Coordinates of N, CA and C in Angstrom, one line a residue:
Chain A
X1 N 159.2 93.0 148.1 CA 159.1 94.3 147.4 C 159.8 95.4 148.2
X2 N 160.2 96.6 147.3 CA 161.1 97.4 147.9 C 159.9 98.7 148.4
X3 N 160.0 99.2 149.4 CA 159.9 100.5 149.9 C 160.3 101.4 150.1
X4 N 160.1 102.8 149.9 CA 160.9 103.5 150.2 C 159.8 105.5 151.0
X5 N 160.5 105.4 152.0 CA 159.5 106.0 153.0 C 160.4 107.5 153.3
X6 N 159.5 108.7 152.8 CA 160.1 109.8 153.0 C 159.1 110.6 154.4
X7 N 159.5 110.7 155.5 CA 158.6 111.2 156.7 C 158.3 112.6 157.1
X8 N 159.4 113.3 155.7 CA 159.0 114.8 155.9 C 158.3 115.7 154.7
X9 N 156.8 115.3 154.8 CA 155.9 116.0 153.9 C 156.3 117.5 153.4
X10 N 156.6 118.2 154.3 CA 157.3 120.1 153.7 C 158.2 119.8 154.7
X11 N 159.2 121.0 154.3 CA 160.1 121.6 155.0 C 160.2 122.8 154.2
X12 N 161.1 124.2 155.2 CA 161.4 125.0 155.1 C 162.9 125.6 155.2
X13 N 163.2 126.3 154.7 CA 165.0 127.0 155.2 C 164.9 128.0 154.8
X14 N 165.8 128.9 155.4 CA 166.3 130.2 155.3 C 167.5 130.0 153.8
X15 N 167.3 130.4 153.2 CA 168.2 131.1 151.6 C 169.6 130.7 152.3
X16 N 170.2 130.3 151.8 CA 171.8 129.8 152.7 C 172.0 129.3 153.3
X17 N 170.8 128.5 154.1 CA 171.3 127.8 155.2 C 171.7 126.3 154.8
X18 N 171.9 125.4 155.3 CA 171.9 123.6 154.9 C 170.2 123.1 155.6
X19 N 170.2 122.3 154.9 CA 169.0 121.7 154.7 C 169.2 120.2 155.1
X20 N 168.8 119.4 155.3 CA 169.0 118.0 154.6 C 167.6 117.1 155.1
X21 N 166.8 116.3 153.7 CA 165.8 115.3 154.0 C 166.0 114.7 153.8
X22 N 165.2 113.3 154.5 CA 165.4 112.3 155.2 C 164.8 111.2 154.4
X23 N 165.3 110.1 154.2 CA 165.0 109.2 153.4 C 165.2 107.7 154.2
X24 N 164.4 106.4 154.1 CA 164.7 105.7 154.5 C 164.0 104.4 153.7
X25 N 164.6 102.9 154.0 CA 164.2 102.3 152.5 C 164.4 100.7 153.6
X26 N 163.9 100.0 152.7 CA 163.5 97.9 153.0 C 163.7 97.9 151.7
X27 N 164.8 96.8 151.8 CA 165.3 95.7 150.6 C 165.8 94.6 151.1
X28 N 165.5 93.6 150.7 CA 166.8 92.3 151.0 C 168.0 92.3 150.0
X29 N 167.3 93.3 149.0 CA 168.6 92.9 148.7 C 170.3 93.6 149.0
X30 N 171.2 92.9 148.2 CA 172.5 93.8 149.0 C 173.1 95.0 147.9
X31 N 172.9 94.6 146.7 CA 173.3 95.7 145.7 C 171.9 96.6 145.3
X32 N 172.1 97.5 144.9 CA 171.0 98.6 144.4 C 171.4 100.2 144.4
X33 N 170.7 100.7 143.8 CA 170.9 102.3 143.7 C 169.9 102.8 144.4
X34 N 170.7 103.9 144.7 CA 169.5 105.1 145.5 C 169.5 106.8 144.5
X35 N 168.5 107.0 144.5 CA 168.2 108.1 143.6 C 168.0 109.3 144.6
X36 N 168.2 110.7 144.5 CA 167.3 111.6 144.5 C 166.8 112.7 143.4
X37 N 165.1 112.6 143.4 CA 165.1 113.9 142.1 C 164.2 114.9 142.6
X38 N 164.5 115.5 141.6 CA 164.0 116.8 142.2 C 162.8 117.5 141.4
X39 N 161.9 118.1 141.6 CA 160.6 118.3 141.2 C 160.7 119.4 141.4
X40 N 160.8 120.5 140.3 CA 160.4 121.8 140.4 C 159.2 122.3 139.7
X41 N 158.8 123.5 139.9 CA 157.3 124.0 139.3 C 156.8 123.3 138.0
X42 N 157.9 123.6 137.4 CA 157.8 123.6 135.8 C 157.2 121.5 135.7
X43 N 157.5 121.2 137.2 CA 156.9 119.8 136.9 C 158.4 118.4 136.5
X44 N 159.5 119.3 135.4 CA 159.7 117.7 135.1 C 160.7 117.3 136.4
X45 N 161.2 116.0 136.3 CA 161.8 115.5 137.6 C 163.1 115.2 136.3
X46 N 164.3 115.8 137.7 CA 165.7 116.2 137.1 C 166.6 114.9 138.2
X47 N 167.4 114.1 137.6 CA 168.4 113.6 139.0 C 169.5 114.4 139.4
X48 N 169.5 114.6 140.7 CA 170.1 114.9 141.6 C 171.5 114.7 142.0
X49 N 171.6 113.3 142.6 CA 172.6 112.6 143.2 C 172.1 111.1 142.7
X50 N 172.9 110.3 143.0 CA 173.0 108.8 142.6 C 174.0 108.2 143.6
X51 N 173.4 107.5 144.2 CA 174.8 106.2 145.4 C 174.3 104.7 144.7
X52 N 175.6 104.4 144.2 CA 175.7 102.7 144.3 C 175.8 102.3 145.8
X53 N 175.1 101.0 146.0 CA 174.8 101.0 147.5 C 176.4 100.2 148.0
X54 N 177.5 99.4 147.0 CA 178.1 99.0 147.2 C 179.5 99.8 147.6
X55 N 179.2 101.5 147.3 CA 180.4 102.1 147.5 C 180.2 102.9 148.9
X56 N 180.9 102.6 149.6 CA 180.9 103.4 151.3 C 181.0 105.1 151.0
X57 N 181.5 105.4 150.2 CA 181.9 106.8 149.9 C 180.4 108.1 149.5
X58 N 180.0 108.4 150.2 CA 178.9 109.1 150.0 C 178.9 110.0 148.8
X59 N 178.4 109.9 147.9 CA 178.2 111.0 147.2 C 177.7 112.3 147.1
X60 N 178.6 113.2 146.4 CA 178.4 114.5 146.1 C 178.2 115.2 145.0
X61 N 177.7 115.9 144.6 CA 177.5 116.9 143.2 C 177.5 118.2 144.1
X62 N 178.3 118.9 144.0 CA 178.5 120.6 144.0 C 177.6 121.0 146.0
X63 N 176.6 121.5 145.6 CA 176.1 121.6 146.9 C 175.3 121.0 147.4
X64 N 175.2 119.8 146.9 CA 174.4 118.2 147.3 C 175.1 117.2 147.3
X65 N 174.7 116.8 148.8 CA 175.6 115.2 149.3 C 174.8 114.6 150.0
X66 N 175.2 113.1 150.1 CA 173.9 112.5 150.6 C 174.9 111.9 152.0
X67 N 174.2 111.2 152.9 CA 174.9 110.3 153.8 C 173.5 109.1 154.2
X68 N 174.6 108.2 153.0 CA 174.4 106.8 152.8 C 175.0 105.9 154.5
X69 N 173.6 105.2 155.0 CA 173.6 104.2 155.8 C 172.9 103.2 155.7
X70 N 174.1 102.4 154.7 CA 173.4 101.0 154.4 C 172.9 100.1 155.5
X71 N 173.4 99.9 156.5 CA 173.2 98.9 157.7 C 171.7 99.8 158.5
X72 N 171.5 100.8 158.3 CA 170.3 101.5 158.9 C 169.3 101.6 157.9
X73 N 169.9 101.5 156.8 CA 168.9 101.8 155.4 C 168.1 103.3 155.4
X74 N 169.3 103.7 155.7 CA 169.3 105.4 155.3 C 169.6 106.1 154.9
X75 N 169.4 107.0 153.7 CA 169.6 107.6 152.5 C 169.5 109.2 152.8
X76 N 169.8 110.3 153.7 CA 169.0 111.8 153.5 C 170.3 112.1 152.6
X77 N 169.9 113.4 151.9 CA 169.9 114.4 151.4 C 170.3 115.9 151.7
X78 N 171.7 116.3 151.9 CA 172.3 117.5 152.7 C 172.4 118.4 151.1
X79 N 171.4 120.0 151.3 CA 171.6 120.7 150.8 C 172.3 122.0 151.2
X80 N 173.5 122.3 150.9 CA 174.3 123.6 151.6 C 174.4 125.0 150.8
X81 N 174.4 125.9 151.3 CA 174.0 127.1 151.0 C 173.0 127.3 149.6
X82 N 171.9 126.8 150.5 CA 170.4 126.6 149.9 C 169.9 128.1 149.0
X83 N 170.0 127.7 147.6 CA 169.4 128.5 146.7 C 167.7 129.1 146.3
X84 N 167.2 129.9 146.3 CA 166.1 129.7 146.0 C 165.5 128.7 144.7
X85 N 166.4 128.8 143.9 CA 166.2 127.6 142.9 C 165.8 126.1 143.2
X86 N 166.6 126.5 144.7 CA 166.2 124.7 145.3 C 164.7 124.4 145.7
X87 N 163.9 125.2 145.7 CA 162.7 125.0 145.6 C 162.0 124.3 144.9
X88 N 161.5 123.0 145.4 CA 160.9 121.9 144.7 C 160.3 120.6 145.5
X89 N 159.9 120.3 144.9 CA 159.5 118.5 145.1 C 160.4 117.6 145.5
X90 N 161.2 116.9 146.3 CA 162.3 116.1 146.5 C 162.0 114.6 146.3
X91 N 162.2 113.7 145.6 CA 162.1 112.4 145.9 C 163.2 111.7 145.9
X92 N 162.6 110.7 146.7 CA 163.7 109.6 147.2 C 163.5 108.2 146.5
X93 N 165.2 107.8 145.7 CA 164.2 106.4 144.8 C 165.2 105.3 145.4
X94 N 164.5 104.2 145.2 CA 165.2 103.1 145.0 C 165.6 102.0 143.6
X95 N 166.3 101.7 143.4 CA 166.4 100.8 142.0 C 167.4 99.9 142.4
X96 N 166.8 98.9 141.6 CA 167.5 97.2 142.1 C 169.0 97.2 140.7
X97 N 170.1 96.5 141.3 CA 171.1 97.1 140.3 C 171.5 96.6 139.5
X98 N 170.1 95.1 138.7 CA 170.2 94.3 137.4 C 169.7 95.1 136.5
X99 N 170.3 95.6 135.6 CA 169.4 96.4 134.4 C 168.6 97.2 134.9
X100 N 168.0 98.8 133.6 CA 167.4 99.4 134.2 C 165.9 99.0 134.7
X101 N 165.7 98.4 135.6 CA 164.2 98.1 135.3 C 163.6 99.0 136.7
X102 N 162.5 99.3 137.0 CA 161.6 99.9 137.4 C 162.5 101.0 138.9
X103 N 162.2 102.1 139.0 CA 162.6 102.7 140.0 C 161.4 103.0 141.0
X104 N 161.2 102.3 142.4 CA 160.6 102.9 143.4 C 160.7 104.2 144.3
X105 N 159.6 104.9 144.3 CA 159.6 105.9 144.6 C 159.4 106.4 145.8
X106 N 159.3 107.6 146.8 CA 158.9 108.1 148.1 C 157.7 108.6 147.6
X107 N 157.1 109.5 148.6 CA 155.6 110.1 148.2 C 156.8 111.9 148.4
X108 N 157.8 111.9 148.5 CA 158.3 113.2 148.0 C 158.4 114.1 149.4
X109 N 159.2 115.2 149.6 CA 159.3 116.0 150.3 C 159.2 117.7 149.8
X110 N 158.3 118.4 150.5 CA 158.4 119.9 149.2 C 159.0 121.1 150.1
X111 N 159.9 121.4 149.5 CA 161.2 122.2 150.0 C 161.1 123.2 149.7
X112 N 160.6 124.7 150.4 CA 160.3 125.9 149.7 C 162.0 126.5 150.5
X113 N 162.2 127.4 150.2 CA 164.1 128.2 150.4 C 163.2 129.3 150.6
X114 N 163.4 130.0 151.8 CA 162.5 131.3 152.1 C 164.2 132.7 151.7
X115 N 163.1 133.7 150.9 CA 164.5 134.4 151.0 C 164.6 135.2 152.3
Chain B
X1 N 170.9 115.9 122.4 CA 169.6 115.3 122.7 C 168.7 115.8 123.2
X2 N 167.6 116.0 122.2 CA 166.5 116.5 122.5 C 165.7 116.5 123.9
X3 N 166.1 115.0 124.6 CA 165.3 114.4 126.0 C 163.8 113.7 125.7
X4 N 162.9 113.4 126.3 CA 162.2 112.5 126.3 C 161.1 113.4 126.5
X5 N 159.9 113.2 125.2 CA 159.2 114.0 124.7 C 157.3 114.1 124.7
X6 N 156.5 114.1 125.5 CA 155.5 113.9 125.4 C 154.3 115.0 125.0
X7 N 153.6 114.2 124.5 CA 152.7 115.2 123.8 C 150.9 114.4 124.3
X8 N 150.0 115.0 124.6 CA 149.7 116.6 125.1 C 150.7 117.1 126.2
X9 N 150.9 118.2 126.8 CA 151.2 118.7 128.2 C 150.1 118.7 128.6
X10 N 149.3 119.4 128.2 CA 147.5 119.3 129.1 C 146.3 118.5 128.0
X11 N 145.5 118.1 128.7 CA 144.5 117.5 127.8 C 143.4 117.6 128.8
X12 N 142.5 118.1 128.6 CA 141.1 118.3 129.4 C 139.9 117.3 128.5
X13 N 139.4 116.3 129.6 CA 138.1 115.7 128.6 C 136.7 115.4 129.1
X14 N 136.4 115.0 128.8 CA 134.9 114.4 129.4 C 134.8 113.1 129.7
X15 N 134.5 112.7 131.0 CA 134.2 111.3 131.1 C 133.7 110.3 130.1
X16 N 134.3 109.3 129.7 CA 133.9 108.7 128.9 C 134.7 108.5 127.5
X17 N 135.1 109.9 127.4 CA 136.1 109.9 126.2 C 137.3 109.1 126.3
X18 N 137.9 108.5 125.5 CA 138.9 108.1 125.2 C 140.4 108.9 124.7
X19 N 141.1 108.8 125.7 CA 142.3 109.5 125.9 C 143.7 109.0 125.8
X20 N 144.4 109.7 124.8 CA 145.6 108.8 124.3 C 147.2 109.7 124.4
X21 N 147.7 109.2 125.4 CA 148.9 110.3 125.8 C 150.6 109.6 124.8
X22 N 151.3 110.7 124.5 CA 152.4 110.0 123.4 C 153.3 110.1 124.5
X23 N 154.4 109.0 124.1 CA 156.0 109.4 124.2 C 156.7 109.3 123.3
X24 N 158.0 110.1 122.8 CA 159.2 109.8 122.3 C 160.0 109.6 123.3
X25 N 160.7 108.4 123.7 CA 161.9 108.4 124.3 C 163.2 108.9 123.7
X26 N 164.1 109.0 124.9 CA 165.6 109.9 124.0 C 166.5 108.4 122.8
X27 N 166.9 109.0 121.9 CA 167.5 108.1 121.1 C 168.4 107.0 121.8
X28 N 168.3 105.3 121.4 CA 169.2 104.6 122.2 C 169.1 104.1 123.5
X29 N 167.8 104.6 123.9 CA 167.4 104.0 125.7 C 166.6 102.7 124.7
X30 N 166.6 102.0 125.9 CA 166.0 100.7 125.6 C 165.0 100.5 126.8
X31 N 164.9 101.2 127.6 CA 163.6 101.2 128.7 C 162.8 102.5 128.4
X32 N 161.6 102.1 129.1 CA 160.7 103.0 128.3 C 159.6 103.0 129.8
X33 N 159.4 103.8 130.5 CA 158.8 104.2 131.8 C 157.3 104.7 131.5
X34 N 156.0 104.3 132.3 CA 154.8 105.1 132.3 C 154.8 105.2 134.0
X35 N 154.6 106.9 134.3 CA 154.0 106.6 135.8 C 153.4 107.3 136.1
X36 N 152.3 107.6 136.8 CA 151.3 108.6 137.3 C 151.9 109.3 138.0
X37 N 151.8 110.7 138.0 CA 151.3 111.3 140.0 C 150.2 112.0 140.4
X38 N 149.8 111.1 141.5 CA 148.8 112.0 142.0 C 149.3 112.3 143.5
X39 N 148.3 113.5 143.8 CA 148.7 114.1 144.9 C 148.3 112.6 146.6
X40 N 147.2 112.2 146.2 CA 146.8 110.9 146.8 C 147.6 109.9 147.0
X41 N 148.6 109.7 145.9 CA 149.3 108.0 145.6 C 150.9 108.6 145.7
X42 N 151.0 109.5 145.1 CA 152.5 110.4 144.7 C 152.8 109.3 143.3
X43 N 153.8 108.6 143.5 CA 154.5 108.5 141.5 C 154.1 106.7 141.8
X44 N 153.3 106.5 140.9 CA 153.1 105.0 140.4 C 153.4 105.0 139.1
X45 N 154.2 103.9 139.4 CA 154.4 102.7 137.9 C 153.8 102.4 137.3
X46 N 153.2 102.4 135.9 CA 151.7 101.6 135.9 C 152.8 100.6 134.9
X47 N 153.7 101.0 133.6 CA 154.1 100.0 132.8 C 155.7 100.2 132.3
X48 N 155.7 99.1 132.2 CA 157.8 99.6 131.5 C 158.0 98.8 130.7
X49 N 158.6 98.9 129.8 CA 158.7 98.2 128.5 C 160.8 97.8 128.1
X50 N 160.7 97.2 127.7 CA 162.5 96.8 127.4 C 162.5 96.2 126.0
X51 N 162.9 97.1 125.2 CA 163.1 96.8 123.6 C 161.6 96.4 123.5
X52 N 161.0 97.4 123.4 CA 159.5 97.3 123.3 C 158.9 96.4 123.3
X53 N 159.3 95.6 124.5 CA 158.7 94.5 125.0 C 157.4 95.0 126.5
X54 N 156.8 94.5 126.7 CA 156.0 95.1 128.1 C 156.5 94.3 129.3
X55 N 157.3 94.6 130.1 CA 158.3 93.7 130.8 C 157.0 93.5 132.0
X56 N 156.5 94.6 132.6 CA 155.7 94.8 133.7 C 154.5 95.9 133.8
X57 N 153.5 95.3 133.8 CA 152.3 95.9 133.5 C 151.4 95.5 134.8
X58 N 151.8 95.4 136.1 CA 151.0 95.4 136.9 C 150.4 96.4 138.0
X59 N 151.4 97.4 137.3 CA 150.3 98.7 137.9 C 149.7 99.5 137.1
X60 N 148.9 98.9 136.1 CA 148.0 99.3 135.0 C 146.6 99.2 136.2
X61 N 145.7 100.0 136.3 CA 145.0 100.3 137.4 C 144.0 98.9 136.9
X62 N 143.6 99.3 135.9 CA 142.5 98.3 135.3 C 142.3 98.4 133.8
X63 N 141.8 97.4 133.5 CA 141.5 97.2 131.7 C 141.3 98.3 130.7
X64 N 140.6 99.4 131.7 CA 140.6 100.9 130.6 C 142.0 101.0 130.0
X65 N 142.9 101.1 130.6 CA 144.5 101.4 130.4 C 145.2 100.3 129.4
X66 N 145.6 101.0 128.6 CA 146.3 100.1 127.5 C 147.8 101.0 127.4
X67 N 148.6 100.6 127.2 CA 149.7 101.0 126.9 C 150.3 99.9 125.5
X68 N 151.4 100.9 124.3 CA 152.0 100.1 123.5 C 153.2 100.9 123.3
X69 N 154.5 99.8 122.6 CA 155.4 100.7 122.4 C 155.6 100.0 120.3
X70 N 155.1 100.7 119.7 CA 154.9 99.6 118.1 C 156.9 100.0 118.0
X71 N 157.7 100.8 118.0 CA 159.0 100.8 117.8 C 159.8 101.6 119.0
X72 N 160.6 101.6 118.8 CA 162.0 102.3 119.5 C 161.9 103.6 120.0
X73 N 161.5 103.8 119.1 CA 161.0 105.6 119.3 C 159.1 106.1 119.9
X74 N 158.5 105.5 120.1 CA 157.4 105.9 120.2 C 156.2 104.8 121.4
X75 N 156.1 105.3 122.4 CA 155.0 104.8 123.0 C 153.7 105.7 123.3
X76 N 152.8 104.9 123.3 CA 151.3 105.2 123.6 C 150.9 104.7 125.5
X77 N 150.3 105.5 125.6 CA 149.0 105.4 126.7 C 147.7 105.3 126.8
X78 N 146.5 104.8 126.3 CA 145.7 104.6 126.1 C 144.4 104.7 127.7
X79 N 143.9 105.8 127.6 CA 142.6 105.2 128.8 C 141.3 105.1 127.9
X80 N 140.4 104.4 128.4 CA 139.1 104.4 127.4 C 138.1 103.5 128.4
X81 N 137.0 103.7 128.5 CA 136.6 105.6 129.0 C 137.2 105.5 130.0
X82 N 137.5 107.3 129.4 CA 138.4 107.9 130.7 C 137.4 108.4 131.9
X83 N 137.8 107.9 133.4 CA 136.9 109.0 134.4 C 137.3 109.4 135.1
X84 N 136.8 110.4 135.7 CA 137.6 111.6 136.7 C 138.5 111.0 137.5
X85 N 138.3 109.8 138.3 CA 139.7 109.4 138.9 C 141.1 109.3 138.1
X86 N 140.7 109.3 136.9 CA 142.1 108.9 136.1 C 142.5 110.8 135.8
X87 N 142.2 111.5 136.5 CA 143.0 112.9 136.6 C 144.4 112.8 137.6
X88 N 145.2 113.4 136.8 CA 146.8 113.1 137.2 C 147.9 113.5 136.1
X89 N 149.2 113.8 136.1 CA 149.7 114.1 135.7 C 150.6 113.0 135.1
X90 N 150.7 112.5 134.2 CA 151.0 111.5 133.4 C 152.8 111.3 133.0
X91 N 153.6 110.7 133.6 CA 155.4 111.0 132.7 C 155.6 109.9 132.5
X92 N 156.4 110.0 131.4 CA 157.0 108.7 130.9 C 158.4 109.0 130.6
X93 N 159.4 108.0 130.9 CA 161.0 108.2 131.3 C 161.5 107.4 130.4
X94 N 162.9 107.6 130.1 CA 163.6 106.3 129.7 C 165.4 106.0 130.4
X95 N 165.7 104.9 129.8 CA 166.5 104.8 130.1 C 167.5 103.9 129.5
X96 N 168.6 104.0 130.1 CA 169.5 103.1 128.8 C 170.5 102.0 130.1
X97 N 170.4 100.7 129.6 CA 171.5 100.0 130.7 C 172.7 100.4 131.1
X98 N 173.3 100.9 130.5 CA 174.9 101.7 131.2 C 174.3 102.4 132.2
X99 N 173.0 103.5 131.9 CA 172.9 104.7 132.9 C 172.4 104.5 134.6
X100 N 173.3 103.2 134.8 CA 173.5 102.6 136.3 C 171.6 102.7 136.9
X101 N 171.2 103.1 136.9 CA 169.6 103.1 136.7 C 169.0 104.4 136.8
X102 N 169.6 105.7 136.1 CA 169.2 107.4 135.9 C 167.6 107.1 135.0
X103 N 167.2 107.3 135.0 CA 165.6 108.0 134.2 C 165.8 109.0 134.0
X104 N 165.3 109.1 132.5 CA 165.5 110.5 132.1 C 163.6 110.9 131.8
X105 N 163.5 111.9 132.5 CA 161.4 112.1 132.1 C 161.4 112.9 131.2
X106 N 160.1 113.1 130.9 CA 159.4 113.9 130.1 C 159.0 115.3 130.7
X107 N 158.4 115.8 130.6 CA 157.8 117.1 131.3 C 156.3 116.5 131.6
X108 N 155.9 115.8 131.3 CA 154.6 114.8 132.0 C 154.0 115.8 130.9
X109 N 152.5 114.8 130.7 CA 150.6 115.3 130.8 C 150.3 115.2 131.5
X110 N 149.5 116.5 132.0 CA 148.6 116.5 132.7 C 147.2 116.1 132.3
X111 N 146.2 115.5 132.5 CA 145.3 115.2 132.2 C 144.1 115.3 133.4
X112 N 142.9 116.3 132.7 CA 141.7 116.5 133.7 C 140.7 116.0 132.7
X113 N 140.0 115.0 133.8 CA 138.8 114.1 133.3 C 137.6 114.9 133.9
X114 N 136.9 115.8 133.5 CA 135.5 116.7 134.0 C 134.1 115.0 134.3

């Protein structure tokens, strides 16, 4: 079974600054996805970023990038000139990369952006 | 697209009652997600369904919990009787095979069992 272990309960940042949480994961297997979503007040969970674990190229969307280390089975999460909007819930997923079937979850990171 | 639709957002009950949470999933997903959160466990899986089939039902806590999906469009959650541990905020997701494995949620129920 897959795990997936987030070690930082809160964090904080200053409005602007970069951020980045930490994510780390057990699998045998070799293909799979890694998720992050994001949990804001309002409750629903939004995705974030997405890495296929077979592409070395780390992915990015706008001011979120991750740095993917497969051979360490490490996944964080670099947020740069941190919005207050970024304020939320963070989780870290894992999904195996036969069909959609079930995505494993972290217990979450809660990320307040101080202004 | 509307997105993935559940109804109550809140539902407040009495132990004992029987409590029944909806989903619509978004049109054309063929997976169909139930998962808790609580602040104790964070996000459990209890069931997931594939062309309204129940693929995996092993984090259904116990026999109170029923889940069904009768068509394409519409699944149930079933607790009976409900008791205060089953307080939690309730989402259900879907998904569609191309969407490399994205879940799309609901805005969850919240549910308080007095």
């Amino acid at each position: 079974a897959q795990t997936v272990t987030q070690s930082q309960p809160e964090m904080s940042v200053q409005e602007a600054e970069t951020v980045t949480l930490s994510c780390t994961y057990d699998t045998s297997e070799n293909n799979y996805y890694l998720f992050w979503y994001k949990q804001p007040p309002s409750r629903q969970m939004i995705l974030v970023i997405r890495q296929e674990a077979y592409k070395q190229q780390n992915a990015t969307e706008n001011r979120f990038s991750v740095n993917f280390q497969k051979a360490a089975k490490s996944f964080s999460l670099k947020i740069s000139d941190s919005q207050l909007g970024d304020t939320a819930m963070y989780f870290c997923a894992f999904g195996r990369s036969f069909g959609n079937e079930k995505l494993t979850f972290g217990t979450g990171t809660r990320l307040t952006i101080i202004p | 697209d509307a997105g993935v639709i559940q109804s109550p957002r809140h539902e407040v009950t009495e132990m004992g009652q029987e409590v029944t949470l909806r989903c619509k999933p978004i049109s054309g997903h063929d997976y169909l997600f139930w998962y808790r959160q609580t602040m104790m466990r964070g996000l459990e899986l209890l069931i997931y369904f594939n062309n309204n089939v129940p693929i995996d039902d092993s984090g259904m806590p116990e026999d109170r919990f029923s889940a069904k999906m009768p068509n394409a469009s519409f699944s149930t959650l079933k607790i009976q009787p409900s008791e205060p541990r089953d307080s939690a905020v309730y989402f259900c997701a879907s998904s569609h095979r191309v969407n490399t494995g994205e879940l799309f949620f609901g805005e969850g129920s919240r549910l308080t069992v007095l």
